[in-house]
Amino acid sequence: MTVSLVLFTSDLRVHDHPPLRAALEGGGQVVPLFVRDPAVDRAGFSAPNRLAFLADCIADLNQSLQSRGGRLIVRTGELVEQVVTAVRQADADEVHMAAGYSAFARGREARLRQALDAEGRRLYAHEPVSTVLPPGCIAPQGSDHFSVFTPYFRRWQSEPLRSPLAAPQKVRVPTSLRSDGIPGRSGLTGVSPGLAAGGEREGRKALRSFLAQRVETYEERHDDLAGDATSRLSAHLHFGTLSAGEAVLQASRHRGAGAAAFLRQMCWRDFHHQVLAARPETATRDYRSRDDRWRRGREAEEDLLAWQSGRTGYPVVDAAMRQLAHEGWMHNRGRLIAASFLTKTLYIDWREGARHFLSLLVDGDVANNQLNWQWVAGTGTDTRPDRVLNPVLQGRRYDPDGAYVRRWVPELAGLDGVAVHEPWRLPGLDRAALEYPDPLIAHSDGLARFRQARRLA
Ligand code: FAD
């Protein structure tokens, strides 16, 4: 009887899981393995919030497998060594995993293939389903990737959607294999107090609730900072507790502008992944250099610190940064405003902002984080790289009642309505008693500095 090992990486689910399906097709026993590899931490991919979410995902996957007669085998150590050891212990004939397309994942896969070849075992790397379309599967003539979103979106939409695979009914796992304990959240420090729960069941619940209650109004409400009307699926998509293809297929069954707008956002995710796969160096280097001479030195460092701690004196920026610290997640409009403020008003290098976001975001991933930062900073794929978001106007527009600011900036909780976006303008207000800082810089001064540095009229 064959024994197949399934290596789970960033696909921590039992639904729509091609490697698990393929392993089960052999009809024999299956070893579902997750390796906690310190190399992932060393590469800088781990952060307390993501480790906590990951712990939930592993526990949930284990429960799912248990309810199907199996269990998850967890091992800690260098991934290739751990897989080879488990293969030997289980006398597995083959290993199934999802192919990766990042430089890190490709290198890991090549090393694993070599090690398994030496053992006389086969590695099956299945098409990656972490995105709806695998990066590189569509490309414009003469290039290896799309550098502009709209033509990519047109092609993306015209591609047929894959039918998601059902979860297996039964998984038989060899009883003799040892597993390290299932890691929990306890013992982790630096986890945001309001971090959401991870796991496939949470991911599927979040998709169901979004499609039942919020998708119809998504188009008009997705930018409403206080409304919290978006799907909150990003961390589930990142950890693969939800299949991107399945989310898109289910959403595409809904008619109307809300579902269409949601699908467009899902396409942005694929878009960034295909850019990074073709240009891995853009994780740290400008996609399009504009010879920015970012501000450095002590004053810039102090400004960066004020931005990180939500004390810039611009209420909507500070609210967004405090939401990030509290939840390990930030509303997309908040991310745009906070990133524009750092790069275009304070004129601080996008890499500083991206690093801070990655240290906290539960959905933090290199493709979406770095390339969105570059998009905002004007070094990325934005076709209008010089656009600057005014934090006061953005606050008035996307938080018209001021509820988002009052929720996250308690110092301003006593101020009514839209005026909360410009406390310095309120007549008769005792600003010292507020204990809220004055703006770090006048937005117009920041703009002038940015224009001068970029030599714009
Ligand atoms: P929804 O509005 O419900 O959107 C549905 C899904 O579409 C999201 O879950 C996400 O997977 C995708 N999506 C939406 N907007 C974008 C976008 N602009 N780019 C790529 N995918 C998108 N997203 C991440 O997943 N990881 C990151 O590290 C990340 N860093 C960002 C940094 C900056 C500076 C900016 C401006 C955006 C960043 N985003 C990132 C994109 C976006 O802000 C989040 O995906 C979104 O806020 C997640 O919330 P949601 O799931 O409720 O989104």
mmCIF file of C-alpha atoms in Angstrom, residues 92-450:
data_model
loop_
_atom_site.group_PDB
_atom_site.id
_atom_site.type_symbol
_atom_site.label_atom_id
_atom_site.label_comp_id
_atom_site.label_asym_id
_atom_site.label_seq_id
_atom_site.Cartn_x
_atom_site.Cartn_y
_atom_site.Cartn_z
ATOM 1 C CA ALA A 92 6.512 7.208 2.138
ATOM 2 C CA ASP A 93 6.880 6.745 -1.611
ATOM 3 C CA GLU A 94 6.052 10.263 -2.656
ATOM 4 C CA VAL A 95 5.702 13.820 -1.413
ATOM 5 C CA HIS A 96 3.026 16.251 -2.585
ATOM 6 C CA MET A 97 3.188 19.986 -2.050
ATOM 7 C CA ALA A 98 1.997 23.190 -3.706
ATOM 8 C CA ALA A 99 4.656 24.740 -5.908
ATOM 9 C CA GLY A 100 5.830 28.123 -4.737
ATOM 10 C CA TYR A 101 6.909 30.992 -6.909
ATOM 11 C CA SER A 102 8.825 33.255 -4.531
ATOM 12 C CA ALA A 103 12.609 32.994 -4.677
ATOM 13 C CA PHE A 104 12.523 31.512 -1.160
ATOM 14 C CA ALA A 105 9.930 28.871 -2.062
ATOM 15 C CA ARG A 106 11.608 27.941 -5.340
ATOM 16 C CA GLY A 107 14.980 27.448 -3.641
ATOM 17 C CA ARG A 108 13.377 25.321 -0.943
ATOM 18 C CA GLU A 109 11.551 23.197 -3.501
ATOM 19 C CA ALA A 110 14.732 22.600 -5.534
ATOM 20 C CA ARG A 111 16.628 21.484 -2.423
ATOM 21 C CA LEU A 112 13.806 19.190 -1.396
ATOM 22 C CA ARG A 113 13.590 17.625 -4.854
ATOM 23 C CA GLN A 114 17.296 16.902 -4.827
ATOM 24 C CA ALA A 115 17.181 15.350 -1.353
ATOM 25 C CA LEU A 116 14.167 13.191 -2.235
ATOM 26 C CA ASP A 117 15.761 12.089 -5.520
ATOM 27 C CA ALA A 118 18.730 10.877 -3.511
ATOM 28 C CA GLU A 119 16.296 8.823 -1.402
ATOM 29 C CA GLY A 120 14.613 7.401 -4.495
ATOM 30 C CA ARG A 121 11.301 9.186 -3.648
ATOM 31 C CA ARG A 122 9.331 11.512 -5.874
ATOM 32 C CA LEU A 123 8.299 15.072 -5.252
ATOM 33 C CA TYR A 124 5.091 16.276 -6.916
ATOM 34 C CA ALA A 125 4.892 20.062 -6.864
ATOM 35 C CA HIS A 126 1.306 20.934 -7.759
ATOM 36 C CA GLU A 127 0.259 24.155 -9.410
ATOM 37 C CA PRO A 128 0.249 26.912 -6.780
ATOM 38 C CA VAL A 129 -3.281 27.847 -5.841
ATOM 39 C CA SER A 130 -2.378 30.588 -3.401
ATOM 40 C CA THR A 131 -3.424 33.062 -6.073
ATOM 41 C CA VAL A 132 -6.391 32.774 -8.429
ATOM 42 C CA LEU A 133 -4.082 32.594 -11.451
ATOM 43 C CA PRO A 134 -0.516 31.376 -11.033
ATOM 44 C CA PRO A 135 1.956 34.211 -11.584
ATOM 45 C CA GLY A 136 3.252 34.245 -15.131
ATOM 46 C CA CYS A 137 0.376 32.240 -16.608
ATOM 47 C CA ILE A 138 -0.830 35.336 -18.438
ATOM 48 C CA ALA A 139 1.581 37.949 -19.756
ATOM 49 C CA PRO A 140 1.475 40.669 -22.408
ATOM 50 C CA GLN A 141 3.329 40.062 -25.640
ATOM 51 C CA GLY A 142 7.053 40.569 -25.268
ATOM 52 C CA SER A 143 7.116 40.722 -21.469
ATOM 53 C CA ASP A 144 7.126 38.287 -18.578
ATOM 54 C CA HIS A 145 4.577 40.212 -16.517
ATOM 55 C CA PHE A 146 1.974 42.966 -16.612
ATOM 56 C CA SER A 147 3.265 46.264 -15.263
ATOM 57 C CA VAL A 148 -0.104 48.047 -15.493
ATOM 58 C CA PHE A 149 -3.120 46.833 -13.555
ATOM 59 C CA THR A 150 -6.027 47.554 -15.943
ATOM 60 C CA PRO A 151 -4.886 45.377 -18.870
ATOM 61 C CA TYR A 152 -3.968 42.655 -16.390
ATOM 62 C CA PHE A 153 -7.459 42.874 -14.872
ATOM 63 C CA ARG A 154 -9.074 42.559 -18.324
ATOM 64 C CA ARG A 155 -7.106 39.382 -19.099
ATOM 65 C CA TRP A 156 -7.549 38.003 -15.559
ATOM 66 C CA GLN A 157 -11.317 38.338 -15.827
ATOM 67 C CA SER A 158 -11.474 36.485 -19.116
ATOM 68 C CA GLU A 159 -9.644 33.411 -17.789
ATOM 69 C CA PRO A 160 -11.824 30.435 -16.833
ATOM 70 C CA LEU A 161 -12.120 29.720 -13.109
ATOM 71 C CA ARG A 162 -10.984 26.384 -11.707
ATOM 72 C CA SER A 163 -13.583 24.339 -9.812
ATOM 73 C CA PRO A 164 -12.543 24.107 -6.165
ATOM 74 C CA LEU A 165 -11.898 20.629 -4.791
ATOM 75 C CA ALA A 166 -14.095 19.328 -2.000
ATOM 76 C CA ALA A 167 -12.549 18.530 1.374
ATOM 77 C CA PRO A 168 -11.797 14.821 1.831
ATOM 78 C CA GLN A 169 -14.146 12.671 3.916
ATOM 79 C CA LYS A 170 -11.452 10.475 5.417
ATOM 80 C CA VAL A 171 -7.705 10.793 5.934
ATOM 81 C CA ARG A 172 -5.762 7.770 7.206
ATOM 82 C CA VAL A 173 -2.474 8.669 8.910
ATOM 83 C CA PRO A 174 0.119 6.091 10.096
ATOM 84 C CA THR A 175 -0.333 5.764 13.857
ATOM 85 C CA SER A 176 3.339 5.254 14.701
ATOM 86 C CA LEU A 177 4.542 8.718 13.603
ATOM 87 C CA ARG A 178 5.428 11.138 16.352
ATOM 88 C CA SER A 179 4.410 14.797 16.188
ATOM 89 C CA ASP A 180 5.774 17.756 18.111
ATOM 90 C CA GLY A 181 3.052 19.479 20.089
ATOM 91 C CA ILE A 182 0.608 21.741 18.299
ATOM 92 C CA PRO A 183 1.900 25.252 19.034
ATOM 93 C CA GLY A 184 -0.473 27.610 20.795
ATOM 94 C CA ARG A 185 -0.553 31.379 21.146
ATOM 95 C CA SER A 186 0.591 31.241 24.761
ATOM 96 C CA GLY A 187 4.235 32.067 25.199
ATOM 97 C CA LEU A 188 4.221 34.487 22.267
ATOM 98 C CA THR A 189 4.990 38.055 23.212
ATOM 99 C CA GLY A 190 4.215 41.210 21.267
ATOM 100 C CA VAL A 191 0.893 39.937 19.878
ATOM 101 C CA SER A 192 -1.656 42.689 19.207
ATOM 102 C CA PRO A 193 -4.480 42.545 21.758
ATOM 103 C CA GLY A 194 -7.198 42.739 19.102
ATOM 104 C CA LEU A 195 -5.740 40.169 16.710
ATOM 105 C CA ALA A 196 -8.362 38.124 14.842
ATOM 106 C CA ALA A 197 -8.517 34.344 15.197
ATOM 107 C CA GLY A 198 -6.944 32.221 12.480
ATOM 108 C CA GLY A 199 -7.847 28.853 10.996
ATOM 109 C CA GLU A 200 -9.769 27.436 8.053
ATOM 110 C CA ARG A 201 -13.098 27.417 9.852
ATOM 111 C CA GLU A 202 -12.713 31.124 10.667
ATOM 112 C CA GLY A 203 -11.731 31.829 7.064
ATOM 113 C CA ARG A 204 -14.750 30.032 5.628
ATOM 114 C CA LYS A 205 -17.018 31.717 8.142
ATOM 115 C CA ALA A 206 -15.595 35.131 7.199
ATOM 116 C CA LEU A 207 -16.226 34.456 3.493
ATOM 117 C CA ARG A 208 -19.791 33.251 4.137
ATOM 118 C CA SER A 209 -20.613 36.250 6.291
ATOM 119 C CA PHE A 210 -19.092 38.701 3.813
ATOM 120 C CA LEU A 211 -20.987 37.210 0.857
ATOM 121 C CA ALA A 212 -24.246 37.047 2.806
ATOM 122 C CA GLN A 213 -24.105 40.461 4.427
ATOM 123 C CA ARG A 214 -21.616 42.893 2.925
ATOM 124 C CA VAL A 215 -20.750 42.081 -0.650
ATOM 125 C CA GLU A 216 -23.758 43.898 -2.081
ATOM 126 C CA THR A 217 -22.741 47.176 -0.487
ATOM 127 C CA TYR A 218 -18.981 46.659 -0.909
ATOM 128 C CA GLU A 219 -18.614 49.115 -3.750
ATOM 129 C CA GLU A 220 -20.055 52.090 -1.925
ATOM 130 C CA ARG A 221 -18.814 51.141 1.556
ATOM 131 C CA HIS A 222 -15.351 49.629 1.137
ATOM 132 C CA ASP A 223 -13.619 52.966 1.705
ATOM 133 C CA ASP A 224 -15.689 53.870 4.769
ATOM 134 C CA LEU A 225 -13.037 53.799 7.474
ATOM 135 C CA ALA A 226 -15.418 53.450 10.410
ATOM 136 C CA GLY A 227 -17.846 51.125 8.640
ATOM 137 C CA ASP A 228 -15.588 48.065 8.650
ATOM 138 C CA ALA A 229 -17.449 46.903 5.577
ATOM 139 C CA THR A 230 -14.653 44.977 3.855
ATOM 140 C CA SER A 231 -14.196 41.210 3.865
ATOM 141 C CA ARG A 232 -11.259 40.899 6.301
ATOM 142 C CA LEU A 233 -10.125 37.894 4.285
ATOM 143 C CA SER A 234 -6.542 39.037 3.700
ATOM 144 C CA ALA A 235 -4.879 37.002 6.473
ATOM 145 C CA HIS A 236 -6.836 33.905 5.477
ATOM 146 C CA LEU A 237 -5.695 34.310 1.894
ATOM 147 C CA HIS A 238 -2.125 34.835 3.062
ATOM 148 C CA PHE A 239 -2.029 31.673 5.200
ATOM 149 C CA GLY A 240 -4.120 29.731 2.697
ATOM 150 C CA THR A 241 -6.853 28.962 5.193
ATOM 151 C CA LEU A 242 -9.068 30.063 2.350
ATOM 152 C CA SER A 243 -8.440 29.290 -1.295
ATOM 153 C CA ALA A 244 -8.267 32.469 -3.385
ATOM 154 C CA GLY A 245 -9.833 30.606 -6.317
ATOM 155 C CA GLU A 246 -12.754 29.437 -4.239
ATOM 156 C CA ALA A 247 -13.334 32.931 -2.795
ATOM 157 C CA VAL A 248 -13.397 34.392 -6.305
ATOM 158 C CA LEU A 249 -15.637 31.665 -7.694
ATOM 159 C CA GLN A 250 -18.157 32.117 -4.896
ATOM 160 C CA ALA A 251 -18.093 35.920 -5.186
ATOM 161 C CA SER A 252 -18.510 35.753 -8.972
ATOM 162 C CA ARG A 253 -21.864 34.006 -8.463
ATOM 163 C CA HIS A 254 -23.142 37.244 -6.931
ATOM 164 C CA ARG A 255 -24.343 39.836 -9.406
ATOM 165 C CA GLY A 256 -23.956 43.561 -9.004
ATOM 166 C CA ALA A 257 -21.424 46.299 -8.512
ATOM 167 C CA GLY A 258 -20.398 45.132 -5.007
ATOM 168 C CA ALA A 259 -19.195 41.717 -6.148
ATOM 169 C CA ALA A 260 -17.518 43.275 -9.203
ATOM 170 C CA ALA A 261 -15.596 45.721 -6.991
ATOM 171 C CA PHE A 262 -14.561 42.903 -4.649
ATOM 172 C CA LEU A 263 -13.285 40.800 -7.580
ATOM 173 C CA ARG A 264 -11.253 43.757 -8.759
ATOM 174 C CA GLN A 265 -9.558 43.982 -5.339
ATOM 175 C CA MET A 266 -8.860 40.253 -5.399
ATOM 176 C CA CYS A 267 -7.222 40.791 -8.763
ATOM 177 C CA TRP A 268 -4.851 43.384 -7.249
ATOM 178 C CA ARG A 269 -3.532 40.609 -5.067
ATOM 179 C CA ASP A 270 -2.744 38.408 -8.081
ATOM 180 C CA PHE A 271 -1.339 41.412 -9.915
ATOM 181 C CA HIS A 272 1.238 42.129 -7.209
ATOM 182 C CA HIS A 273 2.176 38.466 -6.957
ATOM 183 C CA GLN A 274 2.892 38.255 -10.677
ATOM 184 C CA VAL A 275 5.029 41.422 -10.508
ATOM 185 C CA LEU A 276 7.072 40.087 -7.585
ATOM 186 C CA ALA A 277 7.482 36.654 -9.191
ATOM 187 C CA ALA A 278 8.938 38.309 -12.301
ATOM 188 C CA ARG A 279 10.924 40.962 -10.392
ATOM 189 C CA PRO A 280 11.875 39.408 -7.024
ATOM 190 C CA GLU A 281 14.355 42.216 -6.378
ATOM 191 C CA THR A 282 11.451 44.678 -5.966
ATOM 192 C CA ALA A 283 10.985 43.312 -2.442
ATOM 193 C CA THR A 284 13.724 45.778 -1.535
ATOM 194 C CA ARG A 285 14.523 47.807 -4.666
ATOM 195 C CA ASP A 286 12.427 50.377 -6.494
ATOM 196 C CA TYR A 287 10.366 48.905 -9.313
ATOM 197 C CA ARG A 288 10.850 52.184 -11.145
ATOM 198 C CA SER A 289 13.530 54.350 -9.700
ATOM 199 C CA ARG A 290 12.827 58.066 -9.455
ATOM 200 C CA ASP A 291 16.143 58.867 -7.815
ATOM 201 C CA ASP A 292 14.453 59.802 -4.596
ATOM 202 C CA ARG A 293 16.782 61.183 -1.985
ATOM 203 C CA TRP A 294 14.692 60.207 1.011
ATOM 204 C CA ARG A 295 15.124 62.194 4.197
ATOM 205 C CA ARG A 296 17.553 60.652 6.631
ATOM 206 C CA GLY A 297 19.145 61.753 9.893
ATOM 207 C CA ARG A 298 17.919 62.436 13.390
ATOM 208 C CA GLU A 299 14.934 64.620 12.510
ATOM 209 C CA ALA A 300 13.660 62.075 9.983
ATOM 210 C CA GLU A 301 14.116 59.312 12.563
ATOM 211 C CA GLU A 302 12.019 61.262 15.064
ATOM 212 C CA ASP A 303 9.308 61.773 12.452
ATOM 213 C CA LEU A 304 9.361 58.047 11.651
ATOM 214 C CA LEU A 305 8.944 57.233 15.337
ATOM 215 C CA ALA A 306 6.017 59.652 15.656
ATOM 216 C CA TRP A 307 4.395 58.022 12.617
ATOM 217 C CA GLN A 308 4.962 54.504 13.969
ATOM 218 C CA SER A 309 3.479 55.376 17.354
ATOM 219 C CA GLY A 310 0.451 57.195 15.947
ATOM 220 C CA ARG A 311 1.488 60.652 17.114
ATOM 221 C CA THR A 312 1.872 62.684 13.934
ATOM 222 C CA GLY A 313 -0.845 65.148 14.934
ATOM 223 C CA TYR A 314 -2.907 64.155 11.870
ATOM 224 C CA PRO A 315 -5.856 62.337 13.439
ATOM 225 C CA VAL A 316 -6.700 60.017 10.565
ATOM 226 C CA VAL A 317 -3.063 58.948 10.133
ATOM 227 C CA ASP A 318 -2.731 58.344 13.865
ATOM 228 C CA ALA A 319 -6.010 56.420 14.020
ATOM 229 C CA ALA A 320 -4.825 54.122 11.240
ATOM 230 C CA MET A 321 -1.450 53.509 12.872
ATOM 231 C CA ARG A 322 -3.095 52.742 16.196
ATOM 232 C CA GLN A 323 -5.540 50.354 14.552
ATOM 233 C CA LEU A 324 -2.504 48.538 13.122
ATOM 234 C CA ALA A 325 -0.870 48.266 16.544
ATOM 235 C CA HIS A 326 -4.077 47.110 18.221
ATOM 236 C CA GLU A 327 -5.408 44.669 15.634
ATOM 237 C CA GLY A 328 -2.416 43.736 13.503
ATOM 238 C CA TRP A 329 -4.603 44.856 10.597
ATOM 239 C CA MET A 330 -5.409 48.200 9.049
ATOM 240 C CA HIS A 331 -8.208 49.298 6.750
ATOM 241 C CA ASN A 332 -7.002 49.639 3.139
ATOM 242 C CA ARG A 333 -7.895 53.346 3.027
ATOM 243 C CA GLY A 334 -5.931 53.809 6.265
ATOM 244 C CA ARG A 335 -2.948 52.033 4.685
ATOM 245 C CA LEU A 336 -3.092 54.351 1.684
ATOM 246 C CA ILE A 337 -3.318 57.495 3.810
ATOM 247 C CA ALA A 338 -0.612 56.428 6.301
ATOM 248 C CA ALA A 339 1.769 55.320 3.544
ATOM 249 C CA SER A 340 1.243 58.465 1.490
ATOM 250 C CA PHE A 341 1.861 60.590 4.577
ATOM 251 C CA LEU A 342 5.142 58.828 5.350
ATOM 252 C CA THR A 343 6.534 58.841 1.820
ATOM 253 C CA LYS A 344 5.112 61.978 0.298
ATOM 254 C CA THR A 345 4.546 64.340 3.204
ATOM 255 C CA LEU A 346 7.406 63.316 5.494
ATOM 256 C CA TYR A 347 9.425 62.133 2.508
ATOM 257 C CA ILE A 348 10.746 59.051 4.305
ATOM 258 C CA ASP A 349 11.840 55.964 2.384
ATOM 259 C CA TRP A 350 9.004 53.509 1.641
ATOM 260 C CA ARG A 351 11.220 50.657 2.908
ATOM 261 C CA GLU A 352 10.996 52.070 6.444
ATOM 262 C CA GLY A 353 7.207 52.051 6.288
ATOM 263 C CA ALA A 354 7.055 48.619 4.682
ATOM 264 C CA ARG A 355 9.311 47.197 7.405
ATOM 265 C CA HIS A 356 7.095 48.589 10.149
ATOM 266 C CA PHE A 357 3.920 47.281 8.473
ATOM 267 C CA LEU A 358 5.474 43.828 8.031
ATOM 268 C CA SER A 359 6.406 43.724 11.697
ATOM 269 C CA LEU A 360 2.725 44.036 12.642
ATOM 270 C CA LEU A 361 0.386 43.071 9.804
ATOM 271 C CA VAL A 362 -1.255 39.691 10.240
ATOM 272 C CA ASP A 363 -1.768 39.607 6.466
ATOM 273 C CA GLY A 364 1.755 40.975 5.890
ATOM 274 C CA ASP A 365 3.198 39.479 2.757
ATOM 275 C CA VAL A 366 6.086 40.604 0.642
ATOM 276 C CA ALA A 367 4.222 40.894 -2.662
ATOM 277 C CA ASN A 368 1.262 42.894 -1.402
ATOM 278 C CA ASN A 369 3.044 44.914 1.205
ATOM 279 C CA GLN A 370 6.160 45.962 -0.680
ATOM 280 C CA LEU A 371 4.399 46.560 -3.982
ATOM 281 C CA ASN A 372 1.558 48.512 -2.420
ATOM 282 C CA TRP A 373 4.129 50.624 -0.610
ATOM 283 C CA GLN A 374 5.917 51.209 -3.896
ATOM 284 C CA TRP A 375 2.616 52.038 -5.578
ATOM 285 C CA VAL A 376 1.924 54.727 -2.966
ATOM 286 C CA ALA A 377 5.516 56.005 -2.909
ATOM 287 C CA GLY A 378 5.473 56.460 -6.679
ATOM 288 C CA THR A 379 8.296 54.008 -7.311
ATOM 289 C CA GLY A 380 5.931 51.183 -8.271
ATOM 290 C CA THR A 381 3.224 50.493 -10.820
ATOM 291 C CA ASP A 382 1.004 53.533 -10.224
ATOM 292 C CA THR A 383 0.481 55.328 -13.504
ATOM 293 C CA ARG A 384 0.151 58.597 -11.527
ATOM 294 C CA PRO A 385 3.255 58.342 -9.312
ATOM 295 C CA ASP A 386 3.076 61.956 -8.101
ATOM 296 C CA ARG A 387 -0.360 61.763 -6.520
ATOM 297 C CA VAL A 388 -0.329 62.869 -2.887
ATOM 298 C CA LEU A 389 -3.127 62.186 -0.418
ATOM 299 C CA ASN A 390 -4.020 65.087 1.845
ATOM 300 C CA PRO A 391 -4.728 63.519 5.264
ATOM 301 C CA VAL A 392 -7.296 66.138 6.247
ATOM 302 C CA LEU A 393 -9.291 65.836 3.031
ATOM 303 C CA GLN A 394 -9.019 62.049 3.132
ATOM 304 C CA GLY A 395 -10.244 62.036 6.719
ATOM 305 C CA ARG A 396 -13.200 64.284 5.916
ATOM 306 C CA ARG A 397 -14.119 62.174 2.920
ATOM 307 C CA TYR A 398 -13.692 58.643 4.263
ATOM 308 C CA ASP A 399 -14.497 59.296 7.917
ATOM 309 C CA PRO A 400 -17.083 62.063 7.490
ATOM 310 C CA ASP A 401 -18.488 61.758 10.966
ATOM 311 C CA GLY A 402 -15.069 61.302 12.618
ATOM 312 C CA ALA A 403 -16.108 57.975 14.188
ATOM 313 C CA TYR A 404 -12.940 56.168 13.072
ATOM 314 C CA VAL A 405 -10.706 58.796 14.658
ATOM 315 C CA ARG A 406 -12.694 58.828 17.884
ATOM 316 C CA ARG A 407 -12.520 55.012 18.058
ATOM 317 C CA TRP A 408 -8.735 54.859 17.784
ATOM 318 C CA VAL A 409 -7.534 58.177 19.207
ATOM 319 C CA PRO A 410 -9.112 58.449 22.671
ATOM 320 C CA GLU A 411 -7.507 61.872 23.249
ATOM 321 C CA LEU A 412 -9.932 63.186 20.604
ATOM 322 C CA ALA A 413 -12.975 61.174 21.689
ATOM 323 C CA GLY A 414 -14.653 64.267 23.100
ATOM 324 C CA LEU A 415 -14.608 66.184 19.797
ATOM 325 C CA ASP A 416 -17.743 66.051 17.691
ATOM 326 C CA GLY A 417 -18.204 65.364 14.016
ATOM 327 C CA VAL A 418 -15.896 66.079 11.153
ATOM 328 C CA ALA A 419 -14.023 68.794 13.108
ATOM 329 C CA VAL A 420 -12.067 65.996 14.766
ATOM 330 C CA HIS A 421 -9.852 65.875 11.657
ATOM 331 C CA GLU A 422 -8.423 69.342 12.370
ATOM 332 C CA PRO A 423 -8.321 69.817 16.144
ATOM 333 C CA TRP A 424 -5.851 72.677 15.709
ATOM 334 C CA ARG A 425 -8.593 74.727 14.052
ATOM 335 C CA LEU A 426 -11.130 74.426 16.874
ATOM 336 C CA PRO A 427 -11.608 77.832 18.496
ATOM 337 C CA GLY A 428 -11.270 77.949 22.256
ATOM 338 C CA LEU A 429 -9.959 74.402 22.540
ATOM 339 C CA ASP A 430 -7.365 73.887 25.280
ATOM 340 C CA ARG A 431 -4.864 72.019 23.105
ATOM 341 C CA ALA A 432 -2.438 71.395 25.971
ATOM 342 C CA ALA A 433 -5.188 69.621 27.931
ATOM 343 C CA LEU A 434 -5.909 67.348 24.969
ATOM 344 C CA GLU A 435 -2.494 65.672 25.261
ATOM 345 C CA TYR A 436 -2.590 65.218 21.517
ATOM 346 C CA PRO A 437 0.353 66.557 19.471
ATOM 347 C CA ASP A 438 0.205 69.406 17.001
ATOM 348 C CA PRO A 439 0.810 68.344 13.377
ATOM 349 C CA LEU A 440 4.439 67.303 12.796
ATOM 350 C CA ILE A 441 4.528 69.346 9.635
ATOM 351 C CA ALA A 442 2.034 71.459 7.691
ATOM 352 C CA HIS A 443 0.770 69.268 4.876
ATOM 353 C CA SER A 444 1.532 72.047 2.365
ATOM 354 C CA ASP A 445 5.154 72.259 3.593
ATOM 355 C CA GLY A 446 5.514 68.495 3.183
ATOM 356 C CA LEU A 447 4.044 68.773 -0.281
ATOM 357 C CA ALA A 448 6.459 71.570 -1.195
ATOM 358 C CA ARG A 449 9.391 69.495 0.035
ATOM 359 C CA PHE A 450 8.201 66.511 -1.974
#
